[in-house]
C-alpha positions as semicolon CSV with decimal commas, in nm:
position;residue;x (nm);y (nm);z (nm)
1;M;12,834;20,957;-1,138
2;P;12,871;21,339;-1,125
3;S;12,797;21,493;-0,793
4;K;12,461;21,651;-0,732
5;D;12,633;21,978;-0,645
6;T;12,813;21,992;-0,985
7;F;12,487;21,924;-1,164
8;Y;12,290;22,185;-0,972
9;L;12,573;22,440;-1,007
10;I;12,552;22,430;-1,386
11;A;12,175;22,388;-1,405
12;S;12,095;22,677;-1,174
13;S;12,228;22,933;-1,418
14;E;11,944;22,852;-1,658
15;I;11,645;22,709;-1,466
16;G;11,729;22,678;-1,098
17;E;11,755;22,383;-0,857
18;E;11,393;22,391;-0,735
19;A;11,263;22,344;-1,089
20;L;11,433;22,007;-1,104
21;K;11,215;21,881;-0,819
22;T;10,881;21,966;-0,978
23;P;10,639;21,723;-1,149
24;E;10,731;21,900;-1,473
25;F;11,080;21,753;-1,461
26;G;11,043;21,611;-1,812
27;K;11,006;21,961;-1,952
28;V;11,282;22,089;-1,729
29;R;11,512;21,814;-1,851
30;A;11,448;21,905;-2,216
31;V;11,516;22,274;-2,152
32;L;11,833;22,195;-1,960
33;N;11,965;21,957;-2,224
34;R;11,905;22,215;-2,496
35;W;12,098;22,472;-2,295
36;L;12,383;22,230;-2,234
37;D;12,397;22,138;-2,603
38;K;12,407;22,509;-2,685
39;Q;12,704;22,555;-2,453
40;L;12,889;22,275;-2,629
41;A;12,804;22,418;-2,972
42;E;12,945;22,754;-2,872
43;G;13,288;22,595;-2,837
44;Q;13,328;22,533;-2,468
45;K;13,661;22,367;-2,396
46;G;13,853;22,180;-2,129
47;D;13,695;22,169;-1,785
48;N;13,380;22,336;-1,909
49;V;13,315;22,048;-2,149
50;L;13,370;21,795;-1,872
51;Q;13,133;21,978;-1,644
52;I;12,868;22,009;-1,914
53;N;12,889;21,638;-1,997
54;A;12,876;21,555;-1,624
55;A;12,564;21,769;-1,592
56;K;12,398;21,593;-1,888
57;A;12,479;21,253;-1,732
58;A;12,336;21,368;-1,400
59;V;12,016;21,487;-1,568
60;D;11,973;21,155;-1,748
61;A;12,043;20,956;-1,430
62;L;11,788;21,158;-1,235
63;A;11,535;21,116;-1,512
64;A;11,589;20,740;-1,511
65;R;11,542;20,722;-1,134
66;L;11,225;20,926;-1,148
67;E;11,089;20,700;-1,422
68;V;11,158;20,393;-1,208
69;E;10,985;20,557;-0,913
70;R;10,692;20,653;-1,135
71;Q;10,657;20,291;-1,244
72;Q;10,682;20,176;-0,883
73;V;10,407;20,418;-0,783
74;E;10,189;20,293;-1,066
75;V;10,246;19,931;-0,963
76;A;10,166;20,021;-0,601
77;R;9,852;20,202;-0,715
78;R;9,734;19,895;-0,904
79;Q;9,815;19,672;-0,608
80;V;9,620;19,896;-0,372
81;A;9,322;19,906;-0,609
82;L;9,326;19,528;-0,643
83;E;9,351;19,473;-0,269
84;Q;9,071;19,720;-0,202
85;T;8,848;19,533;-0,449
86;N;8,933;19,201;-0,285
87;I;8,867;19,344;0,060
88;D;8,534;19,485;-0,048
89;N;8,419;19,149;-0,187
90;A;8,585;18,905;0,054
91;V;8,558;19,097;0,381
92;I;8,323;19,393;0,392
93;R;8,045;19,226;0,189
94;A;8,109;18,873;0,315
95;P;7,794;18,686;0,425
96;F;7,663;18,765;0,770
97;D;7,658;18,410;0,907
98;R;8,031;18,347;0,950
99;V;8,350;18,447;1,123
100;V;8,564;18,677;0,907
101;V;8,926;18,711;1,016
102;V;9,112;19,017;0,888
103;D;9,480;18,935;0,926
104;G;9,755;19,184;0,855
105;G;10,068;19,349;0,982
106;P;10,087;19,694;1,140
107;G;9,949;19,974;0,928
108;T;9,761;19,751;0,683
109;G;9,420;19,899;0,768
110;K;9,268;19,609;0,965
111;S;9,074;19,842;1,192
112;V;8,926;20,043;0,907
113;V;8,825;19,729;0,718
114;G;8,665;19,576;1,027
115;L;8,462;19,886;1,105
116;H;8,349;19,921;0,743
117;R;8,228;19,561;0,756
118;A;8,033;19,631;1,075
119;A;7,879;19,940;0,914
120;W;7,790;19,753;0,594
121;L;7,628;19,468;0,789
122;A;7,431;19,708;1,008
123;F;7,303;19,892;0,702
124;N;7,202;19,577;0,511
125;H;7,068;19,351;0,788
126;E;6,768;19,470;0,986
127;S;6,815;19,190;1,241
128;L;7,163;19,319;1,317
129;R;7,033;19,669;1,376
130;R;6,786;19,515;1,619
131;D;7,033;19,285;1,796
132;G;7,319;19,534;1,800
133;V;7,693;19,537;1,742
134;L;7,960;19,509;2,012
135;V;8,319;19,624;1,958
136;V;8,572;19,458;2,191
137;A;8,934;19,564;2,233
138;P;9,207;19,501;2,491
139;S;9,255;19,874;2,557
140;T;9,074;20,206;2,533
141;A;9,295;20,330;2,246
142;F;9,108;20,135;1,979
143;L;8,771;20,211;2,137
144;T;8,849;20,584;2,125
145;Y;8,933;20,545;1,757
146;V;8,609;20,355;1,699
147;S;8,401;20,627;1,863
148;G;8,529;20,867;1,601
149;V;8,508;20,645;1,294
150;L;8,168;20,475;1,324
151;P;7,961;20,796;1,337
152;S;8,127;20,900;1,008
153;L;7,991;20,575;0,862
154;D;7,637;20,656;0,988
155;V;7,659;20,387;1,255
156;T;7,566;20,507;1,603
157;D;7,403;20,219;1,795
158;V;7,723;20,030;1,869
159;D;7,838;19,925;2,215
160;Q;8,206;19,922;2,306
161;V;8,384;19,743;2,588
162;E;8,734;19,657;2,696
163;L;8,800;19,285;2,691
164;Q;8,871;19,278;3,065
165;R;8,532;19,434;3,137
166;L;8,323;19,171;2,965
167;Y;8,269;19,016;3,306
168;A;8,024;19,239;3,491
169;G;8,063;19,087;3,837
170;E;8,215;19,229;4,153
171;A;8,574;19,114;4,098
172;D;8,842;19,363;4,004
173;I;9,195;19,281;3,893
174;R;9,421;19,303;4,197
175;G;9,689;19,046;4,118
176;T;9,890;18,886;3,839
177;D;9,964;18,530;3,730
178;D;10,291;18,397;3,600
179;P;10,282;18,301;3,229
180;E;10,231;17,928;3,292
181;T;9,941;17,989;3,531
182;T;9,790;18,228;3,277
183;R;9,816;17,952;3,017
184;V;9,647;17,696;3,244
185;K;9,361;17,925;3,342
186;G;9,306;18,026;2,980
187;S;9,310;17,673;2,837
188;P;8,990;17,517;2,700
189;V;9,006;17,234;2,953
190;M;8,950;17,492;3,226
191;A;8,585;17,518;3,124
192;E;8,546;17,141;3,164
193;I;8,710;17,146;3,506
194;L;8,484;17,426;3,628
195;Q;8,180;17,234;3,503
196;V;8,294;16,922;3,688
197;A;8,370;17,121;4,002
198;L;8,023;17,277;3,999
199;A;7,856;16,939;3,945
200;Q;8,050;16,798;4,241
201;R;7,871;17,038;4,473
202;I;7,540;16,869;4,395
203;G;7,437;16,561;4,591
204;W;7,289;16,436;4,915
205;G;7,452;16,130;5,064
206;V;7,321;15,823;5,248
207;D;7,103;15,984;5,516
208;D;6,726;16,005;5,493
209;L;6,579;16,357;5,484
210;V;6,356;16,412;5,788
211;L;6,133;16,719;5,818
212;G;5,943;16,813;6,133
213;L;5,580;16,925;6,105
214;G;5,476;16,988;6,462
215;A;5,427;16,648;6,621
216;D;5,452;16,477;6,285
217;R;5,757;16,383;6,080
218;V;5,807;16,352;5,705
219;R;6,078;16,105;5,613
220;L;6,214;16,092;5,258
221;P;6,453;15,802;5,195
222;A;6,798;15,897;5,067
223;S;6,728;15,709;4,744
224;M;6,417;15,921;4,686
225;V;6,613;16,242;4,747
226;E;6,884;16,136;4,503
227;A;6,620;16,048;4,244
228;V;6,471;16,396;4,271
229;I;6,819;16,549;4,237
230;E;6,887;16,345;3,925
231;E;6,553;16,453;3,778
232;A;6,651;16,817;3,825
233;R;7,000;16,747;3,685
234;G;6,848;16,595;3,375
235;R;6,679;16,917;3,270
236;D;6,864;17,157;3,040
237;L;6,877;17,439;3,291
238;S;7,130;17,670;3,442
239;Y;7,268;17,575;3,781
240;L;7,048;17,817;3,978
241;D;6,738;17,737;3,772
242;G;6,809;17,370;3,843
243;R;6,824;17,451;4,213
244;D;6,484;17,623;4,195
245;L;6,342;17,321;4,015
246;L;6,485;17,088;4,279
247;R;6,324;17,297;4,551
248;S;5,985;17,266;4,383
249;L;6,017;16,894;4,303
250;L;6,138;16,803;4,650
251;A;5,866;17,009;4,821
252;R;5,605;16,837;4,604
253;R;5,747;16,493;4,684
254;A;5,761;16,570;5,056
255;A;5,398;16,692;5,050
256;E;5,291;16,372;4,872
257;V;5,471;16,157;5,131
258;H;5,314;16,359;5,413
259;R;4,962;16,321;5,272
260;A;5,013;15,946;5,223
261;D;5,144;15,905;5,579
262;Q;4,857;16,106;5,725
263;E;4,599;15,918;5,521
264;E;4,743;15,587;5,635
265;A;4,727;15,707;5,998
266;G;4,376;15,836;5,953
267;R;4,476;16,195;6,021
268;P;4,435;16,510;5,810
269;A;4,732;16,653;5,625
270;R;4,896;16,938;5,815
271;A;5,114;17,083;5,537
272;N;5,124;17,147;5,166
273;E;5,414;17,232;4,931
274;A;5,423;17,598;5,034
275;T;5,435;17,504;5,403
276;I;5,722;17,265;5,344
277;R;5,922;17,518;5,142
278;R;5,907;17,758;5,438
279;L;6,061;17,505;5,678
280;S;6,416;17,599;5,785
281;A;6,511;17,230;5,782
282;F;6,398;17,208;5,421
283;A;6,594;17,522;5,323
284;N;6,903;17,386;5,496
285;A;6,865;17,056;5,312
286;I;6,842;17,236;4,975
287;D;7,158;17,433;5,057
288;R;7,335;17,108;5,142
289;M;7,234;16,915;4,829
290;W;7,245;17,206;4,579
291;P;7,424;17,506;4,734
292;S;7,386;17,862;4,611
293;F;7,678;18,100;4,566
294;T;7,809;18,388;4,356
295;P;8,079;18,328;4,093
296;E;8,335;18,491;4,323
297;E;8,236;18,270;4,619
298;F;8,257;17,957;4,407
299;L;8,593;18,029;4,240
300;R;8,757;18,154;4,560
301;S;8,658;17,835;4,739
302;F;8,756;17,613;4,446
303;F;9,103;17,764;4,402
304;G;9,159;17,751;4,778
305;T;9,064;17,385;4,834
306;Q;9,329;17,131;4,735
307;A;9,105;16,825;4,764
308;W;8,838;16,983;4,546
309;L;9,095;17,080;4,281
310;V;9,231;16,725;4,275
311;A;8,885;16,572;4,240
312;A;8,770;16,811;3,966
313;A;9,089;16,795;3,759
314;E;9,136;16,420;3,772
315;G;9,186;16,286;3,420
316;L;9,163;16,634;3,269
317;M;9,475;16,816;3,382
318;S;9,825;16,716;3,485
319;P;9,919;16,743;3,854
320;V;10,172;17,014;3,768
321;D;9,913;17,230;3,592
322;R;9,652;17,160;3,859
323;A;9,893;17,277;4,128
324;R;9,920;17,612;3,951
325;L;9,550;17,674;4,020
326;F;9,581;17,652;4,398
327;R;9,572;17,987;4,577
328;P;9,505;18,028;4,948
329;S;9,189;18,229;4,998
330;A;9,227;18,589;5,107
331;P;9,057;18,693;5,436
332;S;8,762;18,828;5,236
333;I;8,632;18,820;4,879
334;G;8,703;19,191;4,853
335;E;9,072;19,122;4,918
336;E;9,101;18,828;4,678
337;P;9,389;18,895;4,432
338;W;9,186;18,836;4,118
339;T;9,390;18,825;3,797
340;E;9,290;18,894;3,438
341;A;9,274;18,520;3,367
342;D;9,047;18,477;3,672
343;L;8,792;18,716;3,521
344;F;8,722;18,477;3,236
345;C;8,696;18,181;3,473
346;L;8,444;18,389;3,669
347;D;8,260;18,469;3,346
348;E;8,242;18,097;3,269
349;V;8,107;18,022;3,617
350;A;7,856;18,308;3,597
351;H;7,718;18,163;3,276
352;M;7,691;17,817;3,427
353;L;7,506;17,962;3,725
354;T;7,250;18,175;3,541
355;R;7,305;18,170;3,161
356;D;7,218;18,538;3,182
357;V;7,429;18,729;2,931
358;V;7,377;19,032;2,710
359;A;7,401;18,902;2,353
360;Y;7,463;19,086;2,026
361;G;7,407;19,019;1,659
362;H;7,768;19,087;1,560
363;L;8,103;19,130;1,733
364;V;8,414;19,314;1,615
365;V;8,722;19,205;1,810
366;D;9,054;19,387;1,784
367;E;9,402;19,244;1,861
368;A;9,252;18,896;1,863
369;Q;9,587;18,719;1,820
370;D;9,638;18,722;2,199
371;L;9,298;18,579;2,295
372;S;9,295;18,270;2,514
373;P;9,038;17,995;2,454
374;M;8,856;18,101;2,771
375;Q;8,838;18,460;2,646
376;A;8,712;18,330;2,313
377;R;8,436;18,138;2,495
378;A;8,332;18,458;2,673
379;L;8,300;18,631;2,334
380;R;8,113;18,334;2,188
381;R;7,849;18,357;2,461
382;R;7,783;18,717;2,365
383;C;7,732;18,636;1,998
384;P;7,501;18,335;1,958
385;S;7,465;18,410;1,586
386;G;7,833;18,324;1,534
387;S;7,880;18,640;1,324
388;L;8,214;18,795;1,418
389;T;8,479;19,012;1,256
390;I;8,820;18,928;1,401
391;L;9,111;19,170;1,358
392;G;9,469;19,073;1,434
393;D;9,814;18,971;1,330
394;L;9,951;18,634;1,440
395;A;10,302;18,772;1,403
396;Q;10,228;19,034;1,673
397;A;10,115;18,786;1,940
398;T;10,280;18,877;2,269
399;G;10,114;18,649;2,524
400;V;10,130;18,277;2,594
401;W;9,897;18,186;2,306
402;L;10,121;18,169;1,999
403;R;9,944;18,024;1,696
404;E;10,038;17,936;1,341
405;D;9,681;17,928;1,213
406;W;9,367;18,128;1,295
407;Q;9,165;17,805;1,303
408;E;9,319;17,736;1,642
409;L;9,124;18,036;1,772
410;T;8,810;18,047;1,560
411;E;8,709;17,696;1,668
412;H;8,652;17,843;2,015
413;L;8,465;18,149;1,888
414;S;8,195;17,991;1,676
415;D;8,072;17,677;1,502
416;A;8,004;17,887;1,193
417;Q;8,227;17,886;0,888
418;S;8,538;18,099;0,922
419;V;8,734;18,270;0,645
420;V;9,069;18,449;0,668
421;Q;9,152;18,751;0,452
422;S;9,513;18,866;0,471
423;L;9,600;19,228;0,404
424;S;9,931;19,247;0,220
425;I;9,988;19,621;0,179
426;G;10,120;19,843;0,456
427;Y;10,006;20,205;0,443
428;R;10,156;20,345;0,760
429;V;10,488;20,174;0,831
430;P;10,784;20,259;0,600
431;A;10,922;19,981;0,385
432;P;11,261;19,956;0,558
433;V;11,092;19,894;0,891
434;L;10,874;19,617;0,749
435;E;11,174;19,466;0,571
436;L;11,358;19,458;0,902
437;A;11,057;19,294;1,069
438;A;11,029;19,041;0,787
439;A;11,388;18,935;0,847
440;Q;11,297;18,845;1,204
441;L;10,983;18,648;1,110
442;S;11,191;18,362;0,978
443;L;11,326;18,314;1,328
444;A;10,972;18,250;1,453
445;G;10,909;17,978;1,194
446;G;10,564;17,907;1,054
447;R;10,408;18,072;0,752
448;L;10,399;18,432;0,871
449;Q;10,471;18,703;0,615
450;A;10,525;19,075;0,653
451;P;10,318;19,313;0,437
452;N;10,468;19,518;0,155
453;S;10,482;19,889;0,230
454;I;10,388;20,153;-0,024
455;R;10,594;20,406;0,170
456;E;10,932;20,398;-0,003
457;R;11,145;20,708;0,040
458;S;11,518;20,768;0,027
459;E;11,536;20,893;0,384
460;E;11,342;20,587;0,499
461;R;11,584;20,361;0,312
462;R;11,873;20,519;0,500
463;V;11,695;20,463;0,831
464;G;11,625;20,103;0,732
465;K;11,990;20,040;0,647
466;E;12,100;20,182;0,979
467;C;11,846;19,965;1,163
468;R;11,953;19,652;0,977
469;S;12,320;19,714;1,041
470;R;12,252;19,767;1,408
471;W;11,991;19,500;1,484
472;S;11,989;19,235;1,214
473;P;12,130;18,896;1,323
474;Y;12,260;18,836;0,970
């Protein structure tokens, strides 16, 4: 093919190099060809004829390439229009009562789609405007972006929080876990173990409960105390509400026993329920049979007590994994080396203790591919409606939770129906970069696919070739 320089050298005498780069290239090509034909008709000979023919070939080749690129742009335009229509119907306007997963590679517009869905839902569902929307992300970068986008969509009443700050307790991250410990603490069985561990703190024993009332004594048999405990256990209450119920039930039972004893002895009753509740012996007994603590106090003690870990994890966790949970307690709670995974164990315990959580009508969660089951449970508690928009890319997972299917995560987020919409067009990342990434996906196995980029430029192709020659394993 003739060199570009030869072509431009001849063409510049009539129309100039810059004209060849304009959208009017078709007209330019016609003018140039007429001029070249004129040169041939005027009897050009030898090298001049060769140069003129080379120039004509170069013009035709350039025209052919531009036509191919025009067709590619048209195809890309149709693909974008089709995907935008699908997104509008399948994601943004999807029914409120479900989990919608927006899956896509870098630069496919997941964030924009997710925020448009939140805006559309807020505009069309009065209950959502009342209950609110919460946007959750692992870092402040996305939240900063959100704070600029949502107001442009006429959505203002939206709360934002970093994932690590969902837990509102006193603990701050001061330490780190190794990957295997992170996996154990984030596993779904961890919730079961914490529930068992908390239940193991409830109980009385074989001794009768004896309360002093001046010269009189109130004796409650151990079997009666255990029966009262089981009655409180049987109610669908949080741990601390159950403790309050136990306190009332046991005080009532002790007052009844006291009145019966006094009546049998022919003496007047000296105490009622309120009097009994004020007794230090009664308060101490309640603390023994149903202790009170903060989430930090509970988890610090649990992780620092080998025997308790063994008892709670029996039949639920392997000895190797259970051993990863043990951590000697720091001198004080303020010095405890809490890790990120600990925060979601604390959040689980806090919910078991009080069931007090700020809930929302809809959640938007970014970079969800790295969520652990325990983190998913924390999100679930904050969205009882089960209406979530999940943004992520399974191929970009960087933590210990590598998944082949979003169902492995959504089952922990909600019982509602979940749908996955994959975005297949990349708007930001050049095609050569995505092609290079796609070549690596096969090494990871599974069904992951890289998006197709609409950014196809010659300089990007050169960069892509250099990247492939330098980094590709093939």
